[in-house]
Coordinates of N, CA, C and O in Angstrom, one line a residue:
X1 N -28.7 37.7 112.7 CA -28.2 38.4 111.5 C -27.2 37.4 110.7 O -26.3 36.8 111.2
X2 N -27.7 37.5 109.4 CA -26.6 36.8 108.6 C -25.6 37.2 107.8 O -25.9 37.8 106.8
X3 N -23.8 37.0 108.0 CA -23.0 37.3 107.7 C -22.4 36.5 107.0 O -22.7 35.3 107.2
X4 N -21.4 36.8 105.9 CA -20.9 36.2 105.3 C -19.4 36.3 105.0 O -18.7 37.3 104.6
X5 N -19.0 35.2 105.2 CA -17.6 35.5 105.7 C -16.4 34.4 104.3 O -16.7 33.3 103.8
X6 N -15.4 35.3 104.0 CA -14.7 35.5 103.3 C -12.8 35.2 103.7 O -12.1 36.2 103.7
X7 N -12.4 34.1 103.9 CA -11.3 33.8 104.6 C -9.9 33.1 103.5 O -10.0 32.3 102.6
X8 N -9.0 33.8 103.9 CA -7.7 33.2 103.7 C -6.7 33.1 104.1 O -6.4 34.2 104.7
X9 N -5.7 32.0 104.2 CA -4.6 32.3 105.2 C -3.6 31.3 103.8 O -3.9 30.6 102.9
X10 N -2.2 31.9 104.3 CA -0.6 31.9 103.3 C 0.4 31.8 104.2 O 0.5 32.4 105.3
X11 N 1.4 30.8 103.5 CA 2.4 30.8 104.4 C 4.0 31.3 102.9 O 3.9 30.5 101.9
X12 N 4.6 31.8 102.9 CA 5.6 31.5 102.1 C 6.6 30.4 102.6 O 7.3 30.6 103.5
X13 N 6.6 29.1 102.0 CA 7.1 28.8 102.4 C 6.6 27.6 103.5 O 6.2 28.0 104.6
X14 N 6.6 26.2 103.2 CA 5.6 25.6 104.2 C 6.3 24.6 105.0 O 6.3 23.4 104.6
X15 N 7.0 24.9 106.0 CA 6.3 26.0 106.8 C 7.0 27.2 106.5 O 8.0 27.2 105.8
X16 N 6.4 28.9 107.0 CA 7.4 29.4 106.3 C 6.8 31.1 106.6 O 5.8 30.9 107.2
X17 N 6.9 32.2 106.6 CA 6.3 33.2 107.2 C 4.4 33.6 106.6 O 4.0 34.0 105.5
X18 N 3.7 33.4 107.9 CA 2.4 33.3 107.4 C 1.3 34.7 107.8 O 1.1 35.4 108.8
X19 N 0.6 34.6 106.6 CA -0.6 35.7 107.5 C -2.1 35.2 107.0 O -2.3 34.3 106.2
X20 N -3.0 35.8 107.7 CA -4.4 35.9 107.8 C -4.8 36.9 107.0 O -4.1 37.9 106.6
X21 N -6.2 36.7 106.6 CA -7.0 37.8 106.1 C -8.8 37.3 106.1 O -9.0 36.1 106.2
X22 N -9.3 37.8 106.0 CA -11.0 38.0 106.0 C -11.7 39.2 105.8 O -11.2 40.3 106.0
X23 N -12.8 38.8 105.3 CA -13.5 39.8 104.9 C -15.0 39.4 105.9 O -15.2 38.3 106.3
X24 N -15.8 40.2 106.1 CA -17.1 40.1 106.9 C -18.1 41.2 106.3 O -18.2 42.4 106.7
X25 N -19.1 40.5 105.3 CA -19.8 41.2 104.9 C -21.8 41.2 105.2 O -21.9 40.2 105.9
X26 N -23.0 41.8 104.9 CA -23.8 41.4 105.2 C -24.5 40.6 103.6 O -24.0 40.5 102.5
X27 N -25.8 40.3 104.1 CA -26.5 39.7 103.4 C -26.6 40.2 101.6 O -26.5 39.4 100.7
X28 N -26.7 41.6 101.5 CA -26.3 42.3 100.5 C -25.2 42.9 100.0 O -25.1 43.7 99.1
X29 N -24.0 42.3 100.8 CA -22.7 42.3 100.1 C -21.9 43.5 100.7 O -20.8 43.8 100.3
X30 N -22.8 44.1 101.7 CA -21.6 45.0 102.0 C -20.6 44.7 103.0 O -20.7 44.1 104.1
X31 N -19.6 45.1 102.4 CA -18.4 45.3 103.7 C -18.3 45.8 105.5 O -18.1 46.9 106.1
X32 N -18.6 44.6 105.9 CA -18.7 45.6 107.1 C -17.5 44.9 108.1 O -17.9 45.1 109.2
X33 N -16.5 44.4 108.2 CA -15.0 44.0 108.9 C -14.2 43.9 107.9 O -14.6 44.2 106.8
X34 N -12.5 43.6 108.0 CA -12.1 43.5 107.6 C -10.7 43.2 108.2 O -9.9 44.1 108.4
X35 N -10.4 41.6 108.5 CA -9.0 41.1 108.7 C -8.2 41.2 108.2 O -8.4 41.2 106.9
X36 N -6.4 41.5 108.7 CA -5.4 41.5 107.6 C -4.1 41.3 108.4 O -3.5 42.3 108.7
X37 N -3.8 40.2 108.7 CA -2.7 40.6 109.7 C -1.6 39.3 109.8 O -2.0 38.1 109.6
X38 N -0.5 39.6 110.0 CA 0.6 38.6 109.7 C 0.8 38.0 111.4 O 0.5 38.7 112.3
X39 N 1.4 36.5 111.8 CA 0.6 35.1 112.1 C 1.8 34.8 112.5 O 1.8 34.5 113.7
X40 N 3.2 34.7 111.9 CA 4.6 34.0 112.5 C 4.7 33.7 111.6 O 4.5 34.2 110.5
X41 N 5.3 32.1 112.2 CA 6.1 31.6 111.0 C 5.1 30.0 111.4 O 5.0 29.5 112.5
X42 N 4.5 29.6 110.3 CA 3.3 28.6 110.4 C 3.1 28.0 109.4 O 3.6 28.7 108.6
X43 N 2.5 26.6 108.6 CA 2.4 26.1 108.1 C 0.9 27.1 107.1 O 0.5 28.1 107.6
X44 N 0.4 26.7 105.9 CA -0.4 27.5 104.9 C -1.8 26.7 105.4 O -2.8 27.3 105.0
X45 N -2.2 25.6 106.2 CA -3.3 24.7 106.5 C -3.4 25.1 108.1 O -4.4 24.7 108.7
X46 N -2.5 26.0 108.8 CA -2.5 26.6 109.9 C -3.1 27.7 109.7 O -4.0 27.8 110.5
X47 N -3.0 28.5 108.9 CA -2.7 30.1 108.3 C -4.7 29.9 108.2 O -5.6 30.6 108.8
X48 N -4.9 28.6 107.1 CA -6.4 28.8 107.0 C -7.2 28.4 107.9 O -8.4 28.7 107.8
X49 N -6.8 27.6 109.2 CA -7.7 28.2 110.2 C -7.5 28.9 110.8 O -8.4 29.4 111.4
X50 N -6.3 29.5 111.0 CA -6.3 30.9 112.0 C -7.1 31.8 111.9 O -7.6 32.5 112.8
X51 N -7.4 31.9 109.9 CA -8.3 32.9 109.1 C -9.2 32.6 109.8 O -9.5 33.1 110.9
X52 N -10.1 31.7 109.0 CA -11.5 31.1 109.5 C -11.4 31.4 111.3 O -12.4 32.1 111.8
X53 N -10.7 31.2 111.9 CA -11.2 31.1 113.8 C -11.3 32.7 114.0 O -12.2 33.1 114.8
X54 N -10.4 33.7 113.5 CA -10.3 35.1 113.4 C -11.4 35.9 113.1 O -11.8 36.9 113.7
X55 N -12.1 35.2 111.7 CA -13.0 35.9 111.6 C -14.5 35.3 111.9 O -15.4 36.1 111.7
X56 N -14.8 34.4 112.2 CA -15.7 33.6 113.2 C -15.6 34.6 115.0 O -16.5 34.8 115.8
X57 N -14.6 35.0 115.1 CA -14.7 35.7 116.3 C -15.5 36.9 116.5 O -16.2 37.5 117.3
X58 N -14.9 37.1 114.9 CA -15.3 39.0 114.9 C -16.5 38.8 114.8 O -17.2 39.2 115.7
X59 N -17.2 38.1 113.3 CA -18.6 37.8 112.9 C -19.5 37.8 114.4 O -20.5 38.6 114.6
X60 N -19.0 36.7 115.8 CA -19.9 37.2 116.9 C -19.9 38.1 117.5 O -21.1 38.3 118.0
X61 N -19.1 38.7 117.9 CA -18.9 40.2 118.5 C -20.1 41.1 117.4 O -20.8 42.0 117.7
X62 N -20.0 40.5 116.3 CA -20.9 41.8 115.7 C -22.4 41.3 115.3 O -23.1 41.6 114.3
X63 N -22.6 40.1 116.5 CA -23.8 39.7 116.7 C -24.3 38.8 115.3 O -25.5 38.7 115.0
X64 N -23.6 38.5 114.7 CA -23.6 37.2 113.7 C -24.2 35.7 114.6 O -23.6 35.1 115.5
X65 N -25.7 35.2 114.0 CA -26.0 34.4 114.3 C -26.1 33.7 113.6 O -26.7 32.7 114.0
X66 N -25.9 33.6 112.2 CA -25.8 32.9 110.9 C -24.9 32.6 110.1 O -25.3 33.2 109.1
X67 N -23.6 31.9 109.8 CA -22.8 32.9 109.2 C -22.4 31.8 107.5 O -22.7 30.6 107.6
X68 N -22.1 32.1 106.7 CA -22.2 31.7 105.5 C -20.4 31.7 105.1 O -19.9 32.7 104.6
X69 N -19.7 30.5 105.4 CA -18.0 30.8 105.2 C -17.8 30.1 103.9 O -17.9 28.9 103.6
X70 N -17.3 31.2 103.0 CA -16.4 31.0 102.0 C -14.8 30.8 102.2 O -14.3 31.6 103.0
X71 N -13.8 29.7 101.5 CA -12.6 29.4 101.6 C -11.8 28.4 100.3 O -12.0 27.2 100.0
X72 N -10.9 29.4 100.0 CA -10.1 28.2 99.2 C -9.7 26.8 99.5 O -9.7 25.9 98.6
X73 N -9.4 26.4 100.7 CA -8.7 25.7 101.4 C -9.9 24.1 101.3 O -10.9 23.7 102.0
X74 N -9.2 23.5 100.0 CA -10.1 22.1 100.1 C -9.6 21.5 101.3 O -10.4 22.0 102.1
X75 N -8.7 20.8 102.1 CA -8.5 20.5 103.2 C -9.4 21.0 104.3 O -10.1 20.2 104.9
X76 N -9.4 21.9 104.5 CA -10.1 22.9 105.6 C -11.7 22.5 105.6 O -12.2 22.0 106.6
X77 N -12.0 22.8 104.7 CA -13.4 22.5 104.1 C -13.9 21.3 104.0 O -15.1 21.3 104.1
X78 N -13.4 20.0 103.9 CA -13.7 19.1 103.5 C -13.5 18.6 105.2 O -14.3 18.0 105.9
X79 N -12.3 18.9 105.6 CA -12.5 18.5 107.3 C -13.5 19.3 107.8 O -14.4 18.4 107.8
X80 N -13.9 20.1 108.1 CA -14.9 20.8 108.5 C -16.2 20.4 108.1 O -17.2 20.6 108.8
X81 N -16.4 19.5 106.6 CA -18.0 18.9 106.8 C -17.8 17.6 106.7 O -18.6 16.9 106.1
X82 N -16.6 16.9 107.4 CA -16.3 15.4 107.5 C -16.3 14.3 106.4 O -16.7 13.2 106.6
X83 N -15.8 14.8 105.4 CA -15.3 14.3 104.4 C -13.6 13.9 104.8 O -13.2 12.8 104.6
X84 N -13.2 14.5 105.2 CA -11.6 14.8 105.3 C -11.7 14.1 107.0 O -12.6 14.4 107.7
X85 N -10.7 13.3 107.3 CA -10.3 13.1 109.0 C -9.0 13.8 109.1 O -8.1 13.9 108.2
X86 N -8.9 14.4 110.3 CA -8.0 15.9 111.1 C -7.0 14.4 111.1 O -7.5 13.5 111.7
X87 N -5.5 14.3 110.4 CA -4.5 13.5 111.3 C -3.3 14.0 111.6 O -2.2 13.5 111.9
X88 N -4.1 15.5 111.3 CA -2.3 16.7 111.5 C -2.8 17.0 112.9 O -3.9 17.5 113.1
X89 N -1.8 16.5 113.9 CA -1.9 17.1 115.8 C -2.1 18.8 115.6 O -2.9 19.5 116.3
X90 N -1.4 19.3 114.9 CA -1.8 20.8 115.0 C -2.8 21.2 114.5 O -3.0 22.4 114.8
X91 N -3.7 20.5 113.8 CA -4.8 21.5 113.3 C -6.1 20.7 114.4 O -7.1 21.3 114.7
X92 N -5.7 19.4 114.8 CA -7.0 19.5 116.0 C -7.4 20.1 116.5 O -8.7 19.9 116.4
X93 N -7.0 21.1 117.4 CA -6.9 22.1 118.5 C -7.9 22.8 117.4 O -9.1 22.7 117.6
X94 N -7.5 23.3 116.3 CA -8.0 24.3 115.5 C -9.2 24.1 115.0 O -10.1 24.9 115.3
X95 N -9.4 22.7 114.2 CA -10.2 22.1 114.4 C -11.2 22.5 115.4 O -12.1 23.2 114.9
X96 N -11.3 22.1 116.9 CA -12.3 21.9 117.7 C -12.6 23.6 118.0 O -13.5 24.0 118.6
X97 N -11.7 24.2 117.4 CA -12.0 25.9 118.3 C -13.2 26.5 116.7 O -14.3 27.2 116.8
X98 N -12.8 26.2 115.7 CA -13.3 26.6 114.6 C -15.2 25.8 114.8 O -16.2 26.2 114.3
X99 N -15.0 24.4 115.6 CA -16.4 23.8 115.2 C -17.1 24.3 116.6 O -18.3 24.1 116.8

């Protein structure tokens, strides 16, 4: 099944109090999850993989074998199709749980 996933993460403040959000919809656009939830106190390049790793969880629990991720976060994105090299120690970890 293919899902299409819809991610953001914020920090006020960098570093500074952060949350998560996603959205998990199907192929014709409906809504079928819906992430929203506040994270600590974390940097805004934290915040966007937490999103992305959160809702990557849910997408397989709900038998997502395809999934199609939308994201503001040029950093994120650009690391994730190796344009970008990871040289923040904290987002490695994140990094390898997201790939």
């Amino acid at each position: 099944m293919k899902l299409i996933i819809n991610t953001d993460g914020l920090s006020k403040g960098n570093p500074g109090t952060a949350a998560i959000g996603a959205t998990i919809k199907d192929e014709r656009g409906t809504m079928l999850a819906t992430i929203s939830q506040r994270i600590g106190t974390t940097t805004n390049n934290v915040a966007e993989y937490k999103a992305l790793i959160a809702a990557l969880q849910k997408a397989k629990k709900m038998g997502g074998t395809i999934v199609e991720i939308r994201a503001d976060s040029e950093l994120m994105i650009w690391q994730l199709s190796g344009r970008y090299k990871i040289k923040s120690e904290a987002l490695k970890p994140l990094y390898i749980e997201a790939t």
